[in-house]
Amino acid sequence: MGDMRIEEYQRIERAIDYIVGNRIDQPDLAAMARAAGMSPSHFSRVFKRWSGISPKQFLQVTTLLDAKKRLSNSESVLGTAHAVGLSGPSRLHDLFVTMDGLTPGEFAGEPLPGRIRFGTISSPFGSCVIGATERGVCYLSFESDPLGAARSGVEEIWPGVELRHDAEYIGKLGRRIFATNDDERPGLHLRGTNFQVKVWQALLEVPEGQTVSYGELGIRVGKSHAARAVGQAVGRNSIAWLIPCHRVLRASGALGGYRWGASRKRAMLAWEEARATLTGSN
């Protein structure tokens, strides 16, 4: 079942890349399905199960995302969006995740956890490895070879800690992490400098369905002229998805890089935008 879900995500990822790249042509269902290597009916069912909306609605959301990026530079884009019935999506309540941030002194002096339980799951965005201490999730990374990458990835941040593979515990934790109900989200156990933690805290305040530039993020942490340092802190985030570094774009509105791949970042943003739009329409 896990391999099947991963394959489905890979097909959906290809379809998303196709939709984004050809949105100006407004491709029909058949063209989207061909990009995914599926029949139109099967593609429609799988896509709706993955995103909660139909491929056609998803195309509208993608068009809206494009329009929103252009609003600050051209009022005519806003007029065009209204002309085709694309208004701004309703804002969702801020995501709240309980976390423990460490100051530099605490980082150096705090005893390491006795052990970290880890394992792999099939998520909506592909296979990922998760690590957790008694205090919360301490690692989440999307990997093509999850178990092989788990030890090196976790040990880089938590050197010398005993690692225990616990598939059952991580499976339950994974379901909470990717639950649609934010109240199910687990706490986090972070290890970083004071500045890194401040940047990660600021990321947690960016609502689902919205994005922020590196410059704007710098202003939020009181470092308006330190975009590079902010970018480095974002890049050091070792807890994907829960700390939403995928919501950071370049000042131009371009997608920018992402530790776990630009296509996955695009898929995450589109999935969140779809949820925001769906919630706003209810």
Backbone as JSON, one array per atom type, in Angstrom:
{
  "sequence": "MGDMRIEEYQRIERAIDYIVGNRIDQPDLAAMARAAGMSPSHFSRVFKRWSGISPKQFLQVTTLLDAKKRLSNSESVLGTAHAVGLSGPSRLHDLFVTMDGLTPGEFAGEPLPGRIRFGTISSPFGSCVIGATERGVCYLSFESDPLGAARSGVEEIWPGVELRHDAEYIGKLGRRIFATNDDERPGLHLRGTNFQVKVWQALLEVPEGQTVSYGELGIRVGKSHAARAVGQAVGRNSIAWLIPCHRVLRASGALGGYRWGASRKRAMLAWEEARATLTGSN",
  "N": [[0.83, -1.21, 0.0], [1.98, 1.22, 0.79], [3.97, 1.66, -1.21], [2.31, 1.98, -3.4], [0.99, 4.34, -2.79], [3.11, 6.15, -2.83], [3.79, 6.01, -5.53], [1.46, 7.05, -6.64], [1.62, 9.68, -5.67], [3.88, 10.54, -7.06], [2.91, 10.54, -9.66], [0.9, 12.46, -9.44], [2.5, 14.63, -8.81], [3.85, 15.01, -11.25], [1.67, 15.76, -12.8], [0.96, 18.16, -11.57], [3.2, 19.75, -12.11], [2.84, 19.9, -14.86], [0.34, 21.22, -15.05], [0.93, 23.71, -13.84], [2.92, 24.64, -15.58], [1.48, 24.92, -17.92], [-0.68, 26.53, -17.48], [-1.63, 28.88, -18.63], [-2.74, 28.05, -21.01], [-4.91, 26.73, -20.09], [-5.39, 23.76, -19.7], [-7.35, 20.82, -20.5], [-9.14, 18.13, -18.78], [-8.37, 15.68, -19.92], [-5.8, 16.2, -20.96], [-4.38, 16.79, -18.61], [-4.57, 14.31, -17.34], [-3.11, 12.71, -19.09], [-0.55, 13.7, -18.64], [-0.11, 12.7, -16.13], [-0.12, 10.04, -16.65], [-2.41, 8.5, -16.51], [-5.82, 7.31, -16.84], [-8.51, 9.58, -17.66], [-10.75, 9.37, -15.85], [-9.75, 7.83, -13.7], [-7.59, 9.43, -12.92], [-8.96, 11.74, -12.11], [-10.32, 10.79, -9.84], [-8.18, 10.01, -8.14], [-6.78, 12.41, -7.88], [-8.65, 14.08, -6.64], [-8.95, 12.75, -4.23], [-6.44, 13.18, -3.18], [-6.13, 16.02, -3.04], [-8.57, 17.1, -2.29], [-10.16, 18.59, -3.92], [-11.41, 18.97, -7.32], [-9.53, 18.31, -10.41], [-10.05, 20.44, -12.21], [-10.88, 22.52, -10.51], [-8.52, 22.78, -9.16], [-6.83, 23.78, -11.12], [-7.95, 26.3, -11.37], [-7.28, 27.31, -8.88], [-4.5, 27.36, -9.12], [-4.23, 29.26, -11.12], [-5.17, 31.45, -9.72], [-3.19, 31.69, -7.75], [-1.09, 32.56, -9.35], [-2.11, 35.0, -10.15], [-2.25, 36.38, -7.7], [0.43, 36.75, -7.1], [1.08, 38.71, -8.84], [-0.36, 40.92, -8.17], [0.68, 43.06, -6.66], [2.14, 44.45, -8.5], [0.58, 45.04, -10.7], [-2.48, 46.38, -11.32], [-4.25, 45.62, -13.24], [-4.1, 42.9, -13.4], [-5.46, 42.1, -11.15], [-7.98, 43.01, -11.86], [-8.41, 41.33, -14.02], [-8.45, 38.87, -12.71], [-10.79, 39.16, -11.18], [-12.59, 39.36, -13.27], [-12.71, 36.8, -14.29], [-13.82, 35.51, -12.25], [-12.15, 34.96, -10.06], [-11.54, 35.47, -6.94], [-9.71, 36.62, -4.01], [-8.68, 34.02, -1.82], [-10.25, 32.96, 1.25], [-8.83, 33.68, 4.37], [-7.16, 31.3, 6.42], [-7.22, 30.3, 9.88], [-4.33, 30.99, 11.86], [-1.8, 28.52, 11.87], [-1.08, 26.56, 14.67], [1.54, 25.34, 16.48], [2.89, 23.67, 19.14], [6.0, 24.32, 20.54], [9.44, 23.92, 21.51], [11.85, 26.19, 21.95], [15.35, 26.83, 21.84], [17.81, 28.76, 23.49], [21.16, 29.99, 22.72], [22.78, 29.29, 24.94], [21.27, 27.28, 26.2], [21.23, 25.49, 24.15], [23.85, 24.6, 24.11], [24.16, 23.6, 26.67], [22.01, 21.94, 27.37], [21.01, 18.65, 28.2], [21.25, 15.89, 25.98], [18.5, 14.1, 24.47], [17.43, 10.89, 25.73], [16.86, 8.95, 23.84], [15.93, 8.63, 20.38], [13.1, 7.98, 18.61], [12.45, 6.62, 15.44], [11.27, 6.37, 12.02], [9.65, 5.49, 8.91], [7.13, 6.87, 6.72], [4.4, 6.93, 4.35], [3.58, 9.84, 2.94], [1.31, 12.56, 1.94], [3.04, 13.8, 0.22], [5.0, 12.15, -0.7], [7.47, 9.63, 0.28], [8.68, 9.8, 3.62], [10.93, 10.37, 6.36], [10.7, 10.28, 9.86], [11.64, 11.59, 13.0], [11.5, 11.44, 16.56], [11.54, 12.74, 19.86], [10.87, 12.41, 23.4], [9.74, 14.85, 23.86], [8.76, 15.84, 21.47], [8.39, 16.09, 17.82], [11.45, 15.85, 16.19], [12.69, 15.71, 13.81], [12.07, 15.68, 10.35], [12.03, 14.57, 7.16], [11.94, 14.45, 3.63], [12.73, 11.75, 1.71], [14.35, 9.72, -0.79], [15.56, 7.39, -0.11], [14.66, 6.56, 2.65], [15.24, 5.15, 5.19], [17.98, 4.77, 4.99], [18.86, 7.41, 4.91], [17.96, 8.35, 7.29], [19.48, 7.82, 9.67], [21.93, 9.21, 9.21], [20.96, 11.81, 8.83], [19.53, 12.43, 11.22], [21.52, 11.99, 13.13], [23.32, 13.98, 12.51], [22.24, 16.28, 13.59], [21.57, 15.51, 16.16], [23.89, 14.29, 17.61], [25.26, 11.23, 18.81], [23.0, 10.31, 20.14], [20.87, 7.63, 21.05], [19.31, 5.74, 18.55], [16.18, 4.47, 17.78], [14.36, 2.26, 15.92], [10.98, 2.48, 15.31], [8.34, 1.53, 13.98], [5.54, 1.36, 14.39], [4.88, 3.4, 16.27], [5.81, 5.71, 14.91], [4.2, 5.56, 12.66], [1.65, 6.17, 13.71], [2.2, 8.73, 14.64], [2.8, 10.02, 12.25], [0.3, 10.09, 11.0], [-0.96, 11.98, 12.58], [0.61, 14.21, 12.05], [0.09, 14.84, 9.35], [-2.59, 15.29, 9.44], [-5.78, 16.79, 8.71], [-6.91, 18.3, 10.62], [-5.77, 20.81, 12.59], [-5.49, 20.68, 15.33], [-4.57, 18.21, 15.86], [-1.91, 18.19, 15.38], [1.4, 17.37, 16.38], [3.74, 18.32, 19.06], [6.93, 20.09, 18.83], [10.45, 19.44, 18.96], [13.12, 21.29, 19.03], [16.45, 21.98, 17.87], [18.72, 24.36, 17.74], [20.36, 27.51, 16.96], [19.73, 30.62, 18.73], [18.9, 32.57, 16.89], [18.16, 31.02, 14.65], [16.0, 29.62, 15.74], [14.23, 31.76, 16.2], [13.65, 32.5, 13.56], [12.39, 30.17, 12.69], [10.2, 30.16, 14.39], [8.89, 32.42, 13.4], [8.21, 31.46, 10.9], [6.24, 29.64, 11.57], [4.14, 31.31, 12.01], [3.18, 32.06, 9.59], [0.32, 31.83, 7.79], [-1.44, 28.92, 6.6], [-1.8, 28.49, 3.12], [-0.82, 30.94, 2.48], [2.08, 32.99, 1.66], [5.49, 34.12, 2.2], [8.18, 36.45, 1.78], [11.81, 36.27, 1.85], [12.84, 38.69, 2.72], [10.62, 39.85, 4.03], [10.33, 38.02, 6.05], [12.66, 38.49, 7.42], [12.14, 41.05, 8.46], [10.17, 40.4, 10.27], [11.58, 39.07, 12.25], [13.14, 41.02, 13.21], [15.4, 41.61, 11.71], [15.88, 43.23, 9.28], [17.72, 43.71, 7.28], [19.05, 41.41, 6.73], [18.73, 39.29, 4.86], [20.15, 37.19, 3.72], [21.16, 35.77, 5.94], [18.76, 35.03, 7.1], [17.79, 33.37, 5.07], [19.67, 31.31, 5.25], [19.06, 30.3, 7.78], [16.48, 29.39, 7.31], [17.1, 27.38, 5.48], [18.36, 25.61, 7.18], [16.42, 24.36, 8.54], [15.21, 21.4, 9.83], [12.87, 20.1, 10.06], [10.61, 19.36, 8.07], [7.54, 20.52, 6.53], [5.96, 20.7, 9.09], [7.33, 22.86, 10.24], [6.94, 25.37, 8.23], [8.84, 25.93, 5.86], [8.48, 25.81, 3.21], [6.77, 27.8, 2.49], [8.13, 30.09, 1.93], [9.05, 32.46, -0.42], [10.91, 33.95, -3.16], [11.62, 37.48, -3.37], [10.65, 38.42, -5.77], [8.51, 36.84, -6.19], [9.02, 34.45, -7.32], [9.38, 30.87, -7.22], [11.72, 29.79, -6.0], [14.4, 28.02, -4.27], [14.34, 24.76, -2.63], [14.9, 22.58, -0.03], [13.99, 19.97, -0.26], [13.27, 19.68, -2.89], [12.04, 21.45, -5.74], [9.68, 20.77, -7.1], [8.25, 19.36, -5.17], [7.88, 21.4, -3.31], [6.23, 23.11, -4.79], [4.02, 21.44, -5.03], [3.21, 21.25, -2.34], [2.5, 23.94, -1.73], [0.42, 24.3, -3.55], [-1.37, 22.37, -2.68], [-2.02, 23.34, -0.13], [-3.16, 25.78, -0.85], [-5.35, 24.84, -2.22], [-6.77, 23.63, -0.13], [-7.3, 25.91, 1.42], [-8.89, 27.39, -0.32], [-11.03, 25.65, -0.68], [-12.01, 25.52, 1.94], [-12.77, 28.17, 2.26], [-14.89, 28.29, 0.51], [-16.88, 26.93, 1.66]],
  "CA": [[0.0, 0.0, 0.0], [2.84, 2.39, 0.85], [4.58, 1.88, -2.52], [1.26, 2.47, -4.3], [0.72, 5.74, -2.46], [4.24, 6.91, -3.31], [3.67, 6.09, -6.98], [0.37, 7.99, -6.92], [2.12, 11.04, -5.45], [4.79, 10.88, -8.17], [2.08, 10.86, -10.83], [0.26, 13.74, -9.15], [3.55, 15.64, -8.91], [4.04, 15.29, -12.68], [0.49, 16.49, -13.27], [1.04, 19.53, -11.03], [4.2, 20.45, -12.92], [2.23, 20.16, -16.17], [-0.7, 22.24, -14.89], [1.58, 25.01, -13.6], [3.63, 25.05, -16.78], [0.58, 25.15, -19.05], [-1.91, 27.12, -16.96], [-2.14, 29.91, -19.54], [-3.54, 27.36, -22.02], [-6.06, 26.12, -19.41], [-5.54, 22.4, -20.22], [-8.54, 20.09, -20.06], [-8.9, 16.96, -17.92], [-7.65, 14.65, -20.67], [-4.39, 16.58, -21.03], [-3.82, 16.61, -17.27], [-4.48, 12.87, -17.09], [-1.99, 12.18, -19.89], [0.67, 14.08, -17.95], [0.02, 11.81, -14.97], [-0.07, 8.66, -17.11], [-3.62, 7.84, -16.03], [-7.04, 7.6, -17.58], [-9.15, 10.76, -17.07], [-11.61, 9.06, -14.71], [-8.9, 7.41, -12.58], [-6.85, 10.61, -12.5], [-9.87, 12.63, -11.4], [-10.58, 10.22, -8.51], [-6.95, 10.06, -7.34], [-6.46, 13.82, -7.62], [-9.59, 14.62, -5.64], [-8.63, 12.13, -2.95], [-5.2, 13.77, -2.71], [-6.21, 17.46, -2.76], [-9.88, 17.49, -1.76], [-10.92, 19.28, -4.96], [-11.25, 18.37, -8.64], [-8.44, 18.9, -11.19], [-10.47, 21.72, -12.77], [-10.8, 23.49, -9.42], [-7.11, 22.96, -8.86], [-6.32, 24.69, -12.15], [-8.41, 27.63, -11.01], [-6.46, 27.72, -7.74], [-3.17, 27.67, -9.65], [-4.37, 30.55, -11.8], [-5.3, 32.44, -8.66], [-1.87, 31.88, -7.17], [-0.33, 33.37, -10.29], [-2.66, 36.35, -10.1], [-1.9, 37.0, -6.43], [1.83, 37.15, -7.16], [1.21, 39.88, -9.71], [-1.23, 42.01, -7.71], [1.45, 44.22, -6.18], [2.78, 45.13, -9.63], [-0.34, 45.37, -11.79], [-3.9, 46.34, -10.95], [-4.99, 44.97, -14.31], [-4.16, 41.48, -13.09], [-6.57, 41.96, -10.21], [-9.2, 43.15, -12.65], [-8.57, 40.1, -14.79], [-8.85, 37.81, -11.78], [-12.22, 39.36, -10.88], [-13.37, 39.13, -14.49], [-12.9, 35.35, -14.48], [-14.41, 34.96, -11.04], [-11.12, 34.51, -9.12], [-11.3, 36.4, -5.85], [-8.73, 36.09, -3.05], [-9.23, 33.0, -0.93], [-10.39, 33.33, 2.67], [-7.66, 33.3, 5.19], [-7.36, 30.31, 7.48], [-6.61, 30.67, 11.15], [-2.9, 30.65, 11.93], [-1.48, 27.21, 12.41], [-0.4, 26.65, 15.95], [2.28, 24.15, 16.83], [3.65, 23.84, 20.36], [7.41, 24.05, 20.28], [10.43, 24.29, 22.51], [12.99, 26.85, 21.33], [16.53, 26.86, 22.69], [18.79, 29.84, 23.37], [22.49, 29.4, 22.52], [23.25, 28.65, 26.17], [20.53, 26.04, 26.38], [21.65, 24.59, 23.07], [25.13, 24.0, 24.48], [24.14, 22.95, 27.97], [20.9, 21.02, 27.58], [21.37, 17.26, 27.94], [20.6, 15.29, 24.82], [17.47, 13.12, 24.84], [17.93, 9.53, 25.92], [16.74, 8.21, 22.58], [15.04, 9.17, 19.36], [12.4, 6.95, 17.83], [12.35, 7.05, 14.05], [10.66, 5.44, 11.08], [9.23, 6.09, 7.65], [5.71, 6.78, 6.36], [4.01, 7.46, 3.04], [2.81, 11.06, 3.18], [0.73, 13.12, 0.71], [4.08, 14.38, -0.62], [6.03, 11.16, -0.9], [8.0, 8.95, 1.45], [9.45, 10.66, 4.5], [11.42, 9.81, 7.61], [10.33, 11.11, 11.01], [12.29, 11.29, 14.27], [10.8, 12.1, 17.66], [11.95, 12.53, 21.25], [9.71, 12.44, 24.29], [9.17, 16.2, 23.85], [8.08, 16.14, 20.21], [9.05, 15.77, 16.56], [12.75, 16.52, 16.11], [13.24, 15.54, 12.47], [11.14, 15.22, 9.31], [12.71, 14.82, 5.9], [11.47, 13.66, 2.5], [13.91, 11.07, 1.19], [14.13, 8.59, -1.68], [16.04, 6.23, 0.65], [14.4, 7.1, 3.99], [15.94, 4.52, 6.29], [19.4, 5.03, 4.84], [19.12, 8.82, 5.21], [17.5, 8.69, 8.63], [20.55, 7.83, 10.67], [22.87, 10.29, 8.96], [20.27, 13.07, 9.01], [19.24, 12.65, 12.64], [22.77, 12.04, 13.89], [23.99, 15.25, 12.25], [21.66, 17.28, 14.49], [21.53, 14.94, 17.5], [25.0, 13.31, 17.64], [25.44, 10.39, 20.0], [21.73, 9.87, 20.72], [20.44, 6.3, 20.63], [18.21, 5.73, 17.6], [15.39, 3.25, 17.87], [13.36, 2.17, 14.86], [9.68, 2.17, 15.89], [7.42, 1.76, 12.87], [4.16, 1.56, 14.86], [4.77, 4.73, 16.88], [5.99, 6.72, 13.88], [3.02, 5.51, 11.81], [0.6, 6.94, 14.37], [2.64, 10.12, 14.67], [2.68, 10.53, 10.89], [-1.11, 10.4, 10.73], [-1.25, 13.24, 13.26], [1.35, 15.28, 11.39], [-0.55, 15.21, 8.1], [-4.03, 15.38, 9.64], [-6.35, 18.06, 8.28], [-7.26, 19.03, 11.84], [-4.54, 21.34, 13.17], [-5.4, 20.32, 16.74], [-3.9, 16.92, 15.95], [-0.48, 18.34, 15.13], [2.22, 17.15, 17.58], [4.7, 19.34, 19.42], [8.23, 20.01, 18.2], [11.64, 19.52, 19.81], [14.08, 21.9, 18.13], [17.84, 22.17, 18.29], [19.29, 25.36, 16.86], [20.77, 28.75, 17.62], [18.62, 31.49, 19.06], [18.43, 33.22, 15.66], [17.46, 30.02, 13.86], [14.7, 29.36, 16.38], [13.37, 32.93, 15.95], [13.19, 32.41, 12.18], [11.44, 29.05, 12.62], [8.97, 30.62, 15.04], [8.22, 33.33, 12.46], [7.61, 30.62, 9.85], [5.02, 29.04, 12.11], [3.09, 32.32, 12.02], [2.71, 32.27, 8.22], [-0.85, 30.97, 7.68], [-1.58, 27.99, 5.48], [-2.38, 29.13, 1.95], [-0.14, 32.21, 2.25], [3.53, 32.9, 1.53], [6.26, 35.26, 2.7], [9.5, 36.55, 1.17], [12.9, 36.26, 2.82], [12.92, 40.02, 3.29], [9.51, 40.02, 4.98], [10.63, 37.17, 7.2], [13.7, 39.2, 8.17], [11.49, 42.12, 9.21], [9.41, 39.8, 11.38], [12.5, 38.67, 13.31], [13.94, 42.17, 13.57], [16.63, 41.63, 10.93], [15.38, 43.65, 7.98], [18.8, 43.76, 6.28], [19.8, 40.15, 6.85], [18.0, 38.29, 4.08], [20.98, 35.99, 3.52], [21.18, 35.01, 7.2], [17.43, 34.44, 7.23], [17.74, 32.26, 4.14], [20.47, 30.21, 5.79], [18.3, 29.71, 8.88], [15.39, 28.63, 6.68], [17.7, 26.19, 4.9], [18.78, 24.68, 8.23], [15.25, 23.7, 9.11], [15.26, 19.95, 9.65], [11.54, 19.54, 10.28], [9.79, 19.77, 6.93], [6.09, 20.58, 6.62], [5.49, 21.28, 10.34], [7.9, 24.21, 10.17], [6.64, 25.5, 6.8], [9.79, 26.71, 5.06], [8.02, 25.79, 1.81], [5.97, 29.0, 2.25], [9.02, 31.23, 1.67], [9.33, 32.7, -1.83], [11.78, 35.08, -3.44], [10.93, 38.78, -3.38], [9.99, 38.55, -7.07], [7.39, 35.91, -6.26], [9.47, 33.18, -7.88], [9.31, 29.76, -6.27], [12.96, 29.67, -5.25], [14.85, 26.66, -3.98], [13.74, 24.04, -1.51], [15.78, 21.47, 0.36], [13.42, 18.69, -0.66], [12.91, 19.71, -4.29], [11.11, 22.5, -6.15], [8.39, 20.19, -7.45], [7.55, 19.06, -3.92], [7.47, 22.7, -2.76], [5.08, 23.56, -5.57], [2.9, 20.58, -4.66], [2.77, 21.63, -1.0], [1.81, 25.23, -1.8], [-0.83, 24.12, -4.27], [-2.25, 21.58, -1.81], [-2.51, 24.24, 0.91], [-4.04, 26.75, -1.48], [-6.58, 24.12, -2.51], [-7.5, 23.49, 1.14], [-7.77, 27.23, 1.82], [-9.98, 27.76, -1.22], [-12.16, 24.77, -0.38], [-12.56, 25.97, 3.22], [-13.41, 29.46, 2.06], [-16.11, 28.17, -0.28], [-17.92, 26.21, 2.43]],
  "C": [[0.86, 1.25, 0.0], [3.46, 2.71, -0.49], [3.57, 2.46, -3.5], [1.0, 3.95, -4.06], [1.86, 6.63, -2.96], [4.16, 7.09, -4.81], [2.57, 7.07, -7.38], [0.86, 9.42, -6.74], [3.02, 11.46, -6.6], [4.01, 11.24, -9.42], [1.4, 12.21, -10.64], [1.27, 14.87, -9.27], [3.81, 16.02, -10.37], [2.88, 16.1, -13.24], [0.52, 17.93, -12.81], [2.04, 20.34, -11.83], [3.61, 20.82, -14.28], [1.2, 21.29, -16.07], [-0.09, 23.62, -14.71], [2.25, 25.52, -14.86], [2.74, 25.42, -17.95], [-0.71, 25.85, -18.64], [-2.49, 28.18, -17.9], [-3.03, 29.3, -20.62], [-4.78, 26.71, -21.43], [-6.32, 24.7, -19.93], [-6.79, 21.71, -19.69], [-8.14, 18.85, -19.27], [-8.08, 15.9, -18.64], [-6.17, 14.94, -20.74], [-3.7, 16.41, -19.68], [-3.59, 15.14, -16.98], [-3.32, 12.25, -17.86], [-0.66, 12.5, -19.21], [0.95, 13.17, -16.75], [0.13, 10.35, -15.38], [-1.25, 7.85, -16.61], [-4.77, 8.09, -17.0], [-7.71, 8.8, -16.93], [-9.98, 10.44, -15.83], [-10.79, 8.67, -13.49], [-8.12, 8.6, -12.02], [-7.72, 11.54, -11.67], [-10.13, 12.13, -9.98], [-9.35, 10.36, -7.61], [-6.63, 11.5, -6.94], [-7.38, 14.39, -6.55], [-9.33, 14.02, -4.27], [-7.39, 12.78, -2.33], [-5.39, 15.21, -2.25], [-7.53, 17.9, -2.13], [-10.72, 18.26, -2.76], [-10.62, 18.61, -6.31], [-10.06, 18.99, -9.37], [-8.81, 20.27, -11.78], [-10.4, 22.82, -11.71], [-9.35, 23.8, -9.07], [-6.45, 23.91, -9.86], [-6.73, 26.12, -11.85], [-7.59, 28.18, -9.85], [-5.08, 28.13, -8.21], [-3.18, 29.02, -10.37], [-4.46, 31.68, -10.79], [-3.96, 32.73, -8.0], [-1.02, 32.79, -8.05], [-0.81, 34.82, -10.23], [-2.24, 37.09, -8.83], [-0.45, 37.49, -6.42], [2.0, 38.45, -7.93], [0.45, 41.11, -9.19], [-0.45, 43.26, -7.32], [2.06, 45.03, -7.31], [1.79, 45.6, -10.7], [-1.78, 45.24, -11.36], [-4.71, 45.63, -12.02], [-5.09, 43.47, -14.09], [-5.3, 41.2, -12.13], [-7.9, 42.07, -10.95], [-9.47, 41.9, -13.47], [-9.04, 38.96, -13.9], [-10.33, 37.92, -11.44], [-13.08, 39.04, -12.09], [-13.64, 37.65, -14.73], [-13.4, 34.67, -13.21], [-13.41, 34.45, -10.03], [-10.87, 35.58, -8.08], [-10.29, 35.78, -4.89], [-9.37, 35.09, -2.11], [-9.33, 33.5, 0.51], [-9.17, 32.86, 3.45], [-8.05, 32.25, 6.23], [-6.77, 30.85, 8.78], [-5.16, 30.23, 11.16], [-2.74, 29.24, 12.49], [-0.74, 27.4, 13.74], [0.27, 25.32, 16.27], [3.09, 24.43, 18.09], [5.1, 23.47, 20.11], [8.28, 24.49, 21.45], [11.63, 24.88, 21.8], [14.14, 26.96, 22.32], [17.36, 28.11, 22.43], [20.15, 29.2, 23.12], [23.02, 28.69, 23.76], [22.57, 27.32, 26.41], [20.95, 25.01, 25.35], [22.93, 23.86, 23.48], [25.03, 23.17, 25.75], [23.05, 21.92, 28.18], [21.34, 19.59, 27.31], [20.6, 16.72, 26.74], [19.53, 14.31, 25.28], [18.07, 11.73, 24.94], [17.89, 8.72, 24.64], [15.81, 8.96, 21.64], [14.42, 8.01, 18.63], [12.23, 7.46, 16.41], [11.72, 5.95, 13.2], [10.25, 6.19, 9.83], [7.72, 5.93, 7.45], [5.54, 7.24, 4.91], [3.1, 8.65, 3.28], [2.14, 11.52, 1.89], [1.79, 13.66, -0.26], [5.26, 13.43, -0.82], [6.54, 10.57, 0.4], [8.84, 9.89, 2.3], [9.87, 9.89, 5.75], [11.13, 10.8, 8.73], [11.12, 10.63, 12.22], [11.6, 12.05, 15.38], [11.43, 11.74, 19.0], [10.69, 12.49, 22.1], [9.02, 13.8, 24.26], [8.46, 16.54, 22.55], [8.89, 15.72, 19.0], [10.36, 16.55, 16.47], [13.35, 16.44, 14.72], [12.13, 15.07, 11.54], [11.76, 15.59, 7.97], [12.14, 13.9, 4.82], [12.68, 13.06, 1.79], [13.52, 9.94, 0.24], [14.6, 7.29, -1.04], [15.9, 6.58, 2.12], [15.23, 6.47, 5.1], [17.44, 4.77, 6.21], [19.76, 6.46, 5.23], [18.8, 9.17, 6.65], [18.64, 8.82, 9.62], [21.51, 9.0, 10.45], [22.23, 11.65, 9.22], [20.02, 13.4, 10.47], [20.53, 12.82, 13.43], [23.54, 13.34, 13.66], [23.52, 16.32, 13.24], [21.72, 16.81, 15.94], [22.62, 13.88, 17.63], [25.04, 12.52, 18.95], [24.16, 9.89, 20.63], [21.38, 8.48, 20.17], [19.24, 6.4, 19.69], [17.49, 4.4, 17.67], [14.32, 3.25, 16.79], [12.04, 1.68, 15.47], [8.6, 2.49, 14.87], [6.01, 2.06, 13.35], [3.97, 2.96, 15.43], [4.85, 5.83, 15.82], [4.8, 6.74, 12.92], [1.87, 6.32, 12.4], [0.93, 8.42, 14.39], [2.48, 10.77, 13.3], [1.25, 10.9, 10.54], [-1.51, 11.7, 11.41], [-0.61, 14.41, 12.53], [0.62, 15.77, 10.14], [-2.07, 15.21, 8.2], [-4.53, 16.73, 9.17], [-6.77, 18.92, 9.46], [-5.98, 19.49, 12.53], [-4.38, 20.96, 14.64], [-4.68, 19.0, 16.94], [-2.4, 17.04, 15.83], [0.33, 18.15, 16.42], [3.13, 18.32, 17.87], [6.04, 19.1, 18.73], [9.34, 20.09, 19.25], [12.77, 20.0, 18.91], [15.48, 21.97, 18.74], [18.48, 23.12, 17.3], [19.74, 26.57, 17.64], [19.54, 29.6, 17.9], [18.03, 32.15, 17.81], [17.65, 32.24, 14.79], [16.07, 29.75, 14.42], [13.73, 30.51, 16.14], [12.81, 32.89, 14.53], [12.15, 31.3, 12.05], [10.11, 29.42, 13.29], [8.18, 31.54, 14.11], [7.56, 32.54, 11.33], [6.3, 30.01, 10.32], [3.84, 30.02, 12.12], [2.59, 32.66, 10.62], [1.53, 31.32, 7.99], [-0.81, 30.05, 6.46], [-2.3, 28.68, 4.33], [-1.77, 30.48, 1.65], [1.36, 31.99, 2.17], [4.17, 34.17, 2.06], [7.61, 35.28, 1.98], [10.56, 36.5, 2.26], [13.03, 37.62, 3.49], [11.84, 40.27, 4.33], [9.76, 39.2, 6.23], [11.69, 37.83, 8.07], [13.11, 40.32, 9.01], [10.78, 41.56, 10.43], [10.31, 39.38, 12.54], [13.44, 39.8, 13.7], [15.27, 42.26, 12.87], [16.3, 42.0, 9.49], [16.45, 43.65, 6.89], [19.65, 42.49, 6.3], [19.11, 39.02, 6.11], [18.82, 37.01, 3.9], [21.0, 35.13, 4.78], [19.84, 34.33, 7.44], [17.31, 33.23, 6.31], [18.53, 31.07, 4.63], [19.74, 29.52, 6.94], [17.14, 28.88, 8.35], [15.93, 27.32, 6.12], [18.14, 25.17, 5.93], [17.61, 24.01, 8.92], [15.28, 22.21, 8.81], [13.92, 19.28, 9.92], [10.62, 20.08, 9.18], [8.32, 19.77, 7.29], [5.6, 21.24, 7.91], [6.06, 22.67, 10.55], [7.9, 24.55, 8.68], [7.59, 26.37, 6.0], [9.41, 26.69, 3.58], [7.18, 27.03, 1.48], [6.82, 30.25, 1.99], [9.34, 31.31, 0.19], [10.35, 33.81, -1.98], [10.96, 36.35, -3.52], [10.16, 38.99, -4.68], [8.72, 37.71, -7.17], [7.76, 34.58, -6.86], [9.53, 32.12, -6.8], [10.56, 29.66, -5.41], [13.3, 28.22, -4.97], [14.1, 26.04, -2.81], [14.58, 22.8, -1.26], [15.3, 20.12, -0.16], [12.84, 18.72, -2.07], [11.83, 20.73, -4.63], [9.74, 21.95, -6.49], [7.58, 19.86, -6.21], [7.07, 20.36, -3.27], [6.24, 23.21, -3.47], [3.84, 22.75, -5.2], [2.34, 20.96, -3.3], [1.97, 22.93, -1.03], [0.46, 25.09, -2.49], [-1.84, 23.36, -3.42], [-2.85, 22.47, -0.72], [-3.47, 25.27, 0.34], [-5.39, 26.11, -1.8], [-7.43, 23.98, -1.25], [-8.09, 24.83, 1.58], [-8.97, 27.65, 0.98], [-11.22, 26.94, -0.93], [-12.83, 25.19, 0.92], [-13.32, 27.28, 3.06], [-14.7, 29.38, 1.31], [-17.22, 27.48, 0.47], [-18.73, 27.16, 3.3]]
}
